[in-house]
mmCIF file of C-alpha atoms in Angstrom:
data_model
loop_
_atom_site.group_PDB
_atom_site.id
_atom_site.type_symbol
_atom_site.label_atom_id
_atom_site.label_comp_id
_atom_site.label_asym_id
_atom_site.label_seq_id
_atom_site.Cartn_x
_atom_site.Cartn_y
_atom_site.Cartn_z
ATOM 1 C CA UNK A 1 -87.005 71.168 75.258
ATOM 2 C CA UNK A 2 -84.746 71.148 78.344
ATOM 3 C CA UNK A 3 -83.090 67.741 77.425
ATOM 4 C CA UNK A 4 -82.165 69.402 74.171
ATOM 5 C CA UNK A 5 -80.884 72.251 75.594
ATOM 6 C CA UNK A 6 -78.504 70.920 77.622
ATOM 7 C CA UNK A 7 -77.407 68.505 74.983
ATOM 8 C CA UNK A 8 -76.663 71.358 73.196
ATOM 9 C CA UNK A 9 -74.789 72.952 75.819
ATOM 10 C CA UNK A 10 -73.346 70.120 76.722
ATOM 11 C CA UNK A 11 -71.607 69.489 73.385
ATOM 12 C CA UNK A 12 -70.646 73.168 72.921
ATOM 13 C CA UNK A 13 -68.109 72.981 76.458
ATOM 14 C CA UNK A 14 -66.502 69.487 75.181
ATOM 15 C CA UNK A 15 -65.597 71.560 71.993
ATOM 16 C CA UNK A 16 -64.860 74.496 73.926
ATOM 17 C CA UNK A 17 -62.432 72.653 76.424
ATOM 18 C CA UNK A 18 -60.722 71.424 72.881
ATOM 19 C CA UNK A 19 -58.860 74.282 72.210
ATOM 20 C CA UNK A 20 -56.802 73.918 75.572
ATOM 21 C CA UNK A 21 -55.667 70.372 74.204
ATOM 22 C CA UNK A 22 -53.935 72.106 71.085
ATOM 23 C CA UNK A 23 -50.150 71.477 71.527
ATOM 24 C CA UNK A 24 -47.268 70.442 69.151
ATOM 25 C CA UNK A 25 -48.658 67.369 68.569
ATOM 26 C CA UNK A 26 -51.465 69.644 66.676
ATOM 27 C CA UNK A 27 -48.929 71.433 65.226
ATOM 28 C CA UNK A 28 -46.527 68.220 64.015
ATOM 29 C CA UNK A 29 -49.535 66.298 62.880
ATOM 30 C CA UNK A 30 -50.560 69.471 60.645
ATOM 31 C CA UNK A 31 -47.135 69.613 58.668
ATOM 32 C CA UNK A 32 -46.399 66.077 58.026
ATOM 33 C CA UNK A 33 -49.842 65.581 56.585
ATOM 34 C CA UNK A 34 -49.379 69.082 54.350
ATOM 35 C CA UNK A 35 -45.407 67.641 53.889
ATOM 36 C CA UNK A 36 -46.343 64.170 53.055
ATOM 37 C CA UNK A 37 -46.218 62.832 49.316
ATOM 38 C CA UNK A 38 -48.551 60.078 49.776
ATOM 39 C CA UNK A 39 -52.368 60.389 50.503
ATOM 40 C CA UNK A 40 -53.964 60.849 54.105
ATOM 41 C CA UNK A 41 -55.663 57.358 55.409
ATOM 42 C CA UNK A 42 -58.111 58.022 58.005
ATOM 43 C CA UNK A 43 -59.529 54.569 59.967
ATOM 44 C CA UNK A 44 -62.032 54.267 62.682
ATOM 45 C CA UNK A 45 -64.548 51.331 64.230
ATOM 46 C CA UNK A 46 -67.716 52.089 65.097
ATOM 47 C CA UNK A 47 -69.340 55.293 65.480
ATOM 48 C CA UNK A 48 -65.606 56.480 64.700
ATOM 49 C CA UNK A 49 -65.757 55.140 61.890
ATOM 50 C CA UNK A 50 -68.708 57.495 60.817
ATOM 51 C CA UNK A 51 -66.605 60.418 61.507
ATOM 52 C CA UNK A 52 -63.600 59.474 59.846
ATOM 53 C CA UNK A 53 -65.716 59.051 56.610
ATOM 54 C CA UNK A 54 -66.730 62.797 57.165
ATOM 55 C CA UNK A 55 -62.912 63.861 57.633
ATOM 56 C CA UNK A 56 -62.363 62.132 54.564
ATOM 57 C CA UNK A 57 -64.886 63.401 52.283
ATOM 58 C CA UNK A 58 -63.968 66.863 53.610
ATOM 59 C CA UNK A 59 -60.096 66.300 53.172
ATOM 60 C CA UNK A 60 -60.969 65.362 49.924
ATOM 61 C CA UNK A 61 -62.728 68.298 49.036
ATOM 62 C CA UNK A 62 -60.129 70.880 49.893
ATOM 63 C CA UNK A 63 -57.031 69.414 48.059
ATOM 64 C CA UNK A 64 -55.440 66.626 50.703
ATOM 65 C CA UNK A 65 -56.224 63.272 49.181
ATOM 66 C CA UNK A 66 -57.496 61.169 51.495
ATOM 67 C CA UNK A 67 -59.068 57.304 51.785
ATOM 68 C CA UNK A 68 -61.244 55.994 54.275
ATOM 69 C CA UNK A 69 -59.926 52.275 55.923
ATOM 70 C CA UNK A 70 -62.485 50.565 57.966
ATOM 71 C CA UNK A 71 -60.817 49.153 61.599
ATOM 72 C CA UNK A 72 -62.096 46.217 61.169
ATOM 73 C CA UNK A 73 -61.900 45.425 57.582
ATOM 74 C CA UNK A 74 -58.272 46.736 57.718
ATOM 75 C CA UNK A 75 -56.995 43.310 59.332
ATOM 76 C CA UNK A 76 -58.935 41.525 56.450
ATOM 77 C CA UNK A 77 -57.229 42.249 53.268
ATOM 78 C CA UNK A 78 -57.892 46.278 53.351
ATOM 79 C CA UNK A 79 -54.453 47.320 54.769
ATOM 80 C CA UNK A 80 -53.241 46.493 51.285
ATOM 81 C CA UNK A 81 -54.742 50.172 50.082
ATOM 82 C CA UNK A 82 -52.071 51.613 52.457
ATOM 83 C CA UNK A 83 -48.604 52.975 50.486
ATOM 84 C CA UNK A 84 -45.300 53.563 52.343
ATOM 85 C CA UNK A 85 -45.350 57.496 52.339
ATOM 86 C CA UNK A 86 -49.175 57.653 53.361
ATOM 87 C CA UNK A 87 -49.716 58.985 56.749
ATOM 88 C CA UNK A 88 -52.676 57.622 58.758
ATOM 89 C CA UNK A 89 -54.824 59.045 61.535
ATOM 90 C CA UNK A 90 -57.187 56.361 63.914
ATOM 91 C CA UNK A 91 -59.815 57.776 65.348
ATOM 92 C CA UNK A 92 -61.067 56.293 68.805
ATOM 93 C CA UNK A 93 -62.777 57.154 72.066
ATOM 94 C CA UNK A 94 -61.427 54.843 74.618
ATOM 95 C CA UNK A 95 -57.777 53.827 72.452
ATOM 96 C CA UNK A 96 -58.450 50.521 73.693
ATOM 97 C CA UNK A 97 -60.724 48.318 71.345
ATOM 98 C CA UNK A 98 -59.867 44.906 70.535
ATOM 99 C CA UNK A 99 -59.391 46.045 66.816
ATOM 100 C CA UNK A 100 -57.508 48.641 67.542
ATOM 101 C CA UNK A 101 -55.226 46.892 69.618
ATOM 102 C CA UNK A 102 -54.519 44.512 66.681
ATOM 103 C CA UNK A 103 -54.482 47.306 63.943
ATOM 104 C CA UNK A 104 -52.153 49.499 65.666
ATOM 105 C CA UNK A 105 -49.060 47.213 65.743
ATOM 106 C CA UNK A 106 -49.888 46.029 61.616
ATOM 107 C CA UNK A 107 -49.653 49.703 61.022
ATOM 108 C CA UNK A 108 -46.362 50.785 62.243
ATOM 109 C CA UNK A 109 -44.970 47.854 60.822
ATOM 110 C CA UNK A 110 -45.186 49.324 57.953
ATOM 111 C CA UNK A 111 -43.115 52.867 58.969
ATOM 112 C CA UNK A 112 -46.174 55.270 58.766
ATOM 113 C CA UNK A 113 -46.286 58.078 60.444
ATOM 114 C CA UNK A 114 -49.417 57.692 62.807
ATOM 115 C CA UNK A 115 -51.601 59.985 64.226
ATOM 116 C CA UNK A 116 -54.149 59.524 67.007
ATOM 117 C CA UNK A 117 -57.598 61.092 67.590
ATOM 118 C CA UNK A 118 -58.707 60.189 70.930
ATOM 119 C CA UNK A 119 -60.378 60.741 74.362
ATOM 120 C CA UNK A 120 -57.513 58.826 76.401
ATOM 121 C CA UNK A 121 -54.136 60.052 75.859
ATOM 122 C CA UNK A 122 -52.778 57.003 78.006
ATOM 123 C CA UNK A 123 -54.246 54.057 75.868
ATOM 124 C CA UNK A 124 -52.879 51.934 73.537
ATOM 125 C CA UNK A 125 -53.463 53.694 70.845
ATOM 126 C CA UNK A 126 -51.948 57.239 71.768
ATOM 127 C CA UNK A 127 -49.045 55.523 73.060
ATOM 128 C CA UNK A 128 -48.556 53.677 69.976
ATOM 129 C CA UNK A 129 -48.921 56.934 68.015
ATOM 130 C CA UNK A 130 -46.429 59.377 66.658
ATOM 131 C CA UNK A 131 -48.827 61.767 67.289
ATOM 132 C CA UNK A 132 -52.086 62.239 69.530
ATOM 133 C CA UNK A 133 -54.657 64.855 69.310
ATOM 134 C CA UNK A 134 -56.697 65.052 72.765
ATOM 135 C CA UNK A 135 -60.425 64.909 72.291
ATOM 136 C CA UNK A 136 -61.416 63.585 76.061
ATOM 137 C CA UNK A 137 -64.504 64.652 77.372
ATOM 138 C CA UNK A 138 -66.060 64.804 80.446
ATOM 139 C CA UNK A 139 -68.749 63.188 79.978
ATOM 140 C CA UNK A 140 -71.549 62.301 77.232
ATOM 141 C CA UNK A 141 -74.632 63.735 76.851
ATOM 142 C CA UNK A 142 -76.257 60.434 76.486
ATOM 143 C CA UNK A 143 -78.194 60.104 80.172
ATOM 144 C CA UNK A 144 -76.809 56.800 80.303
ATOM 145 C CA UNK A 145 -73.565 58.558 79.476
ATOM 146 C CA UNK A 146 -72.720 55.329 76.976
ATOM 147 C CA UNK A 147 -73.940 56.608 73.590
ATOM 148 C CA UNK A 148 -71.226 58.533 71.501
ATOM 149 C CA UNK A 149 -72.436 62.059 71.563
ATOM 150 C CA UNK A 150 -69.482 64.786 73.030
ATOM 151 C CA UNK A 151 -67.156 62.548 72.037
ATOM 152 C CA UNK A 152 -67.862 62.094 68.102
ATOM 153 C CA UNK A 153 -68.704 65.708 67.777
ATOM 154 C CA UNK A 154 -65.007 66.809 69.616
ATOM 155 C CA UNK A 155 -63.808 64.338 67.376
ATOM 156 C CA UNK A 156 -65.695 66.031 64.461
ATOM 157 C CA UNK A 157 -64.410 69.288 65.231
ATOM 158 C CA UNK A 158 -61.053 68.470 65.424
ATOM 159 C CA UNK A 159 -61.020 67.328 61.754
ATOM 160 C CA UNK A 160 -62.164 70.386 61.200
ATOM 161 C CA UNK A 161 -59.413 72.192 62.620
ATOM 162 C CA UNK A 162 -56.951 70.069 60.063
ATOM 163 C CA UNK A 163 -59.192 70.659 57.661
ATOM 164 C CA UNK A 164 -59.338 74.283 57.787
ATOM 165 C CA UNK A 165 -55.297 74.427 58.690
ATOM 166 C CA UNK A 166 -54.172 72.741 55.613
ATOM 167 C CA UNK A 167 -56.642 74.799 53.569
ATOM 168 C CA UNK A 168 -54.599 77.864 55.053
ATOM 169 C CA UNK A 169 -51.441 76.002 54.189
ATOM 170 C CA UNK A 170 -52.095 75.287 50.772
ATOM 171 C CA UNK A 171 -54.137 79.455 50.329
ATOM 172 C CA UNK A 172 -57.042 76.749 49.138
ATOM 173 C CA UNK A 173 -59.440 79.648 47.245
ATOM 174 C CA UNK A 174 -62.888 79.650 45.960
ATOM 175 C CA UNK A 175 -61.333 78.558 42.629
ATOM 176 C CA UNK A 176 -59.157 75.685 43.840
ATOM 177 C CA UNK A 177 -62.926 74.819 45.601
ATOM 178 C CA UNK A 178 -64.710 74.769 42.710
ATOM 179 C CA UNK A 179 -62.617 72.221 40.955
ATOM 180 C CA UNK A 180 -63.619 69.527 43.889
ATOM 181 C CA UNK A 181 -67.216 70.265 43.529
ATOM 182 C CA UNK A 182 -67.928 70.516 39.671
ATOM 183 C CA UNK A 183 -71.602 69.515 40.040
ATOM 184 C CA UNK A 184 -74.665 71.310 41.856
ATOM 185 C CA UNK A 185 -75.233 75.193 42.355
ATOM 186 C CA UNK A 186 -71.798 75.746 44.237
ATOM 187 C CA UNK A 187 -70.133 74.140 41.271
ATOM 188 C CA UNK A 188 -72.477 76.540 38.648
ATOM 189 C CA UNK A 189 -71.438 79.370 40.315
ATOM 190 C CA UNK A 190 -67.704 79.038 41.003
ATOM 191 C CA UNK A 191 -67.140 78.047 37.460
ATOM 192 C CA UNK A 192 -70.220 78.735 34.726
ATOM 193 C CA UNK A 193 -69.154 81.190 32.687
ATOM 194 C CA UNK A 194 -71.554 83.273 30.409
ATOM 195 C CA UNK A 195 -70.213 81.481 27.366
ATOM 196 C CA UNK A 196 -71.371 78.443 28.685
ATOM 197 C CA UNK A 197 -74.690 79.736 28.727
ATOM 198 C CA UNK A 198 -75.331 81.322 25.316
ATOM 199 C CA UNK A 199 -77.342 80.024 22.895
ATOM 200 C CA UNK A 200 -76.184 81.153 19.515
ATOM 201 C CA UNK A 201 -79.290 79.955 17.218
ATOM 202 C CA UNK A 202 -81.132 82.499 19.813
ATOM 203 C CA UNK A 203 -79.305 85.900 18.579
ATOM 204 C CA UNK A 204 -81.673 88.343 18.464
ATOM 205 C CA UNK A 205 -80.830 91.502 16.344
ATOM 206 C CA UNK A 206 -82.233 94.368 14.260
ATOM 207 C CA UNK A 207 -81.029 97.402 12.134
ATOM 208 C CA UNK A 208 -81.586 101.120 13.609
ATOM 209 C CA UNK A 209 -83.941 101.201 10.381
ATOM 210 C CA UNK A 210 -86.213 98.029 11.074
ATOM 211 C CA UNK A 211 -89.743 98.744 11.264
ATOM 212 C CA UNK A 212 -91.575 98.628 14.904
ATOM 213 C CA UNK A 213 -93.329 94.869 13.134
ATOM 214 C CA UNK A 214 -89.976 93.415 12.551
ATOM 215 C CA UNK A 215 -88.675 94.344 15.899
ATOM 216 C CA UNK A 216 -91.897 92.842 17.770
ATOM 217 C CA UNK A 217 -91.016 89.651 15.297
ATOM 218 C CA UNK A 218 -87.463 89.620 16.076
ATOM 219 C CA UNK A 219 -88.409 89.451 20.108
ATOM 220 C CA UNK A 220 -91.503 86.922 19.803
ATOM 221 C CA UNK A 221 -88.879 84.292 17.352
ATOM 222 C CA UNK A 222 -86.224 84.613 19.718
ATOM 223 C CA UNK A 223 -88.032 84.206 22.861
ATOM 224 C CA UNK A 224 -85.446 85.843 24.855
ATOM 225 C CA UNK A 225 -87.992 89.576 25.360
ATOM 226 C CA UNK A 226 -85.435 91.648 23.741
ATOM 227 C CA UNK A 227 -83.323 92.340 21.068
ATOM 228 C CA UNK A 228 -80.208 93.948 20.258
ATOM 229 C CA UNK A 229 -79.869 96.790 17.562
ATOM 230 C CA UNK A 230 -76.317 96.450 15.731
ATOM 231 C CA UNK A 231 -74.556 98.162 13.128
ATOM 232 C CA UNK A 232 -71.944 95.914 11.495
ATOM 233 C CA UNK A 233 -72.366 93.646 13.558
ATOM 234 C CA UNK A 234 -71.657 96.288 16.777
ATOM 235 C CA UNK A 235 -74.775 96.959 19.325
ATOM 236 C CA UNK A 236 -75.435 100.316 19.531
ATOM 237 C CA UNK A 237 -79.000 99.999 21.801
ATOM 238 C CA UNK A 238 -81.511 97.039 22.598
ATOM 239 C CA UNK A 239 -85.250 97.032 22.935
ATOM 240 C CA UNK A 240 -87.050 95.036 25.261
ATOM 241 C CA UNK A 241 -90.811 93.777 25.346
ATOM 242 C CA UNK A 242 -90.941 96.930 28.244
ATOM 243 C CA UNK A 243 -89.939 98.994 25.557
ATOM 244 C CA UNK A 244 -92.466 97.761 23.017
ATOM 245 C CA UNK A 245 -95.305 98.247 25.943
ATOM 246 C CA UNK A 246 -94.702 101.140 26.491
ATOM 247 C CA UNK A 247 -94.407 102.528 23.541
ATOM 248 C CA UNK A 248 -97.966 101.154 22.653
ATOM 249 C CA UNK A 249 -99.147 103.022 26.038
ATOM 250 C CA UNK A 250 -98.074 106.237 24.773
ATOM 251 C CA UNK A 251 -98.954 106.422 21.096
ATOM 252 C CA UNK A 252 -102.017 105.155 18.783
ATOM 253 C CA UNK A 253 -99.710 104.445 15.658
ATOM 254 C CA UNK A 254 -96.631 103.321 15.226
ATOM 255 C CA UNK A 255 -95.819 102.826 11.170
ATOM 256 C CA UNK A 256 -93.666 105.618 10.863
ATOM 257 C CA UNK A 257 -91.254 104.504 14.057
ATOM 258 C CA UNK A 258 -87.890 102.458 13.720
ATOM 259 C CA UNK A 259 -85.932 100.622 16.040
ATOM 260 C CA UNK A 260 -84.131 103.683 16.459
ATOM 261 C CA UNK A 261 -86.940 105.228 18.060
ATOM 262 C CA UNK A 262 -87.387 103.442 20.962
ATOM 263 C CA UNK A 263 -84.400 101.967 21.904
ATOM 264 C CA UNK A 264 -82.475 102.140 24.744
ATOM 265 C CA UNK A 265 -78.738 103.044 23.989
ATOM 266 C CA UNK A 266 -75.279 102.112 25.728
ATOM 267 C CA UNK A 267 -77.014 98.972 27.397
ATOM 268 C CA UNK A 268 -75.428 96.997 30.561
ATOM 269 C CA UNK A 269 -72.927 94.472 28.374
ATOM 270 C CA UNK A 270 -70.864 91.351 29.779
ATOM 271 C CA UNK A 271 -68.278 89.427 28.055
ATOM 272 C CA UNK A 272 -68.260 85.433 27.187
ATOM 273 C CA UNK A 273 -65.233 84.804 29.839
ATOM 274 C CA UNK A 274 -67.406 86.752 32.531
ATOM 275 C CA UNK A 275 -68.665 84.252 35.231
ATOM 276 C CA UNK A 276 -72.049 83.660 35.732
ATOM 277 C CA UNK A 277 -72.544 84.891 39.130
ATOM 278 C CA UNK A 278 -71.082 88.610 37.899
ATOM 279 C CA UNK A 279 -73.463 88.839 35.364
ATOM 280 C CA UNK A 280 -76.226 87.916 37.744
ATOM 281 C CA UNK A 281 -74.923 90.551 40.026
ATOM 282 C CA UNK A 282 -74.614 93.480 37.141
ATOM 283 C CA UNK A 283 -78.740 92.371 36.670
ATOM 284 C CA UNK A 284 -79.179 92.582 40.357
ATOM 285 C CA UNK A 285 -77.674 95.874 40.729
ATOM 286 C CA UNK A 286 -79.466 97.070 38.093
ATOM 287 C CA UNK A 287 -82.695 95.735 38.330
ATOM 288 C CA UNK A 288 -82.594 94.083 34.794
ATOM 289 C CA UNK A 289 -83.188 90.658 32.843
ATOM 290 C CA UNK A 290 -80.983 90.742 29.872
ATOM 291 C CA UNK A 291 -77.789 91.567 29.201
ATOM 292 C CA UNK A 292 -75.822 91.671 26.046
ATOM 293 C CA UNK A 293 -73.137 89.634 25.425
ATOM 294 C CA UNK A 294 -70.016 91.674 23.634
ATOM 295 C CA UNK A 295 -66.538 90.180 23.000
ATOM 296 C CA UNK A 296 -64.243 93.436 21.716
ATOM 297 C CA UNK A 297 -67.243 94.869 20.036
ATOM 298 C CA UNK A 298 -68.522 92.066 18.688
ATOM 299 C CA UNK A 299 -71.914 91.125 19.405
ATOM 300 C CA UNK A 300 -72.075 87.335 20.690
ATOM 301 C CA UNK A 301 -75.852 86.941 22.341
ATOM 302 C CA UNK A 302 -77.876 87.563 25.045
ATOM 303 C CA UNK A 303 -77.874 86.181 29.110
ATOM 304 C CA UNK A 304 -81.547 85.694 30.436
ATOM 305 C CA UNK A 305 -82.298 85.512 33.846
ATOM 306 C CA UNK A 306 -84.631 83.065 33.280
ATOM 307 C CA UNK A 307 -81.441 80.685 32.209
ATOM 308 C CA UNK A 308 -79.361 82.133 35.140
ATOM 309 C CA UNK A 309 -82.249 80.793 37.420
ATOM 310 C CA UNK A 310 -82.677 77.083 35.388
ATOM 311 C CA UNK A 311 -78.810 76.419 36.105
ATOM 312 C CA UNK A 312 -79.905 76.403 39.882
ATOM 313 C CA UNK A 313 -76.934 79.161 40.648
ATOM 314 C CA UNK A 314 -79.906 81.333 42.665
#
């Protein structure tokens, strides 16, 4: 527990200490990747390499496009993925690998502008950068202080802060968010809308004047435990099974009731272009299952909770 602890610690002060390392280099490294017309290449050997695949996948995800070049695999046929107006960030610790020291000179020869990520601002790499972001650390957390530990994580966070920047940059919203991540519950719920979601053979409906057996019919076909009550083709109230319960509680007969009877009028509506997630929230507010589905006062369905919860949105 107290190894842990002060690992924790540890890591938290090399981050910490990163925010007194922010300069113009920060600054001119921000623009020309927001300015560039070409894609972001982020390379890296190593454990380096692990975090440059994260900076990637999160440039990626918030509108800079961005390609992941192994340090090693770069001097091997891979620097042909590089195009003229790409810029290109190399991530490493010491600045001084023997790959490094051969990729750096291949990749200005092609004009890029280059950016370094690194815990020595005097090695080979930084000085053979356009620009260098300072992630030294004191020291690792690893006992033998050899295994990457402060270091990755500064180097972590500082993609991060690019990450975040450019998002600012470009006013990256939920929307622009959504379009990255299509798939999975964060997808669902920035972009499911309740259209999406209706079933039209499942359209439950009844006249004021149906009888209390063709209402109870209407709800058990349609499997949905309600039904709307419409007038040319307008809802004017909607039963549910709750409805039906209690109306069973409170009387012995029911033959001479109608749909009218029992129904609950003005119900909570939505539209078919209302997302998902605000119809969930109308039912949450309101402590409800259903809700009717209306375009202009025409009656298009009903939204279950039950299919709200299948989607994986909650």
């Amino acid at each position: 527990m107290a190894s842990a602890k002060k690992t924790i610690l540890s890591e938290s002060q090399s981050i910490a200490k990163l925010t007194d390392y922010l300069d113009e280099n920060f600054v001119n490294t921000v623009n020309s990747i927001y300015n560039s017309k070409g894609r972001l290449v982020v390379t890296g050997i190593g454990k380096s390499a692990i975090i440059a695949q994260k900076m990637v996948a999160s440039f990626n995800s918030t509108g800079t496009p961005s390609l992941f070049l192994h340090a090693s695999e770069a001097i091997h046929g891979d620097l042909g993925m590089i195009q003229h107006e790409d810029v290109i960030i190399c991530i490493s610790k010491s600045g001084n690998s023997p790959e490094i020291k051969v990729l750096v000179p291949l990749l200005k020869r092609f004009g890029n502008t280059l950016i370094a990520i690194t815990g020595n601002t005097a090695s080979f790499l930084a000085k053979g950068s356009d620009f260098v972001l300072n992630t030294t650390i004191d020291t690792e957390s690893c006992p033998n202080n050899l295994a990457p530990t402060n270091s990755t994580t500064a180097q972590l966070v500082m993609g991060d802060a690019l990450v975040v920047c450019l998002m600012e940059l470009r006013d990256f919203k939920p929307e622009d968010f959504a379009v990255y991540h299509p798939g999975g519950a964060l997808g669902k719920k920035l972009l499911l809308r309740v259209k999406d979601m209706l079933e039209h053979s499942l359209k439950p409906a009844v006249t004021a004047d149906a009888s209390i057996k063709k209402v109870i019919f209407e709800i058990s076909e349609k499997r949905l435990g309600v039904t709307a009550v419409v007038e040319n083709d307008i809802v004017i109230g909607i039963i549910t099974d709750g409805d039906i319960r209690r109306m069973l509680n409170e009387r012995d007969t029911f033959t001479e009731l109608t749909a009218s009877d029992i129904m609950t009028k003005n119900p909570k509506i939505t539209t078919s272009e209302a997302m998902v997630v605000d119809a969930l929230n109308t039912m949450e507010d309101f402590a409800i299952t259903q809700l009717v589905v209306v375009d202009q006062g025409t009656y298009k369905g009903v939204l279950h909770l039950h299919d709200i919860l299948k989607e994986g949105i909650v």
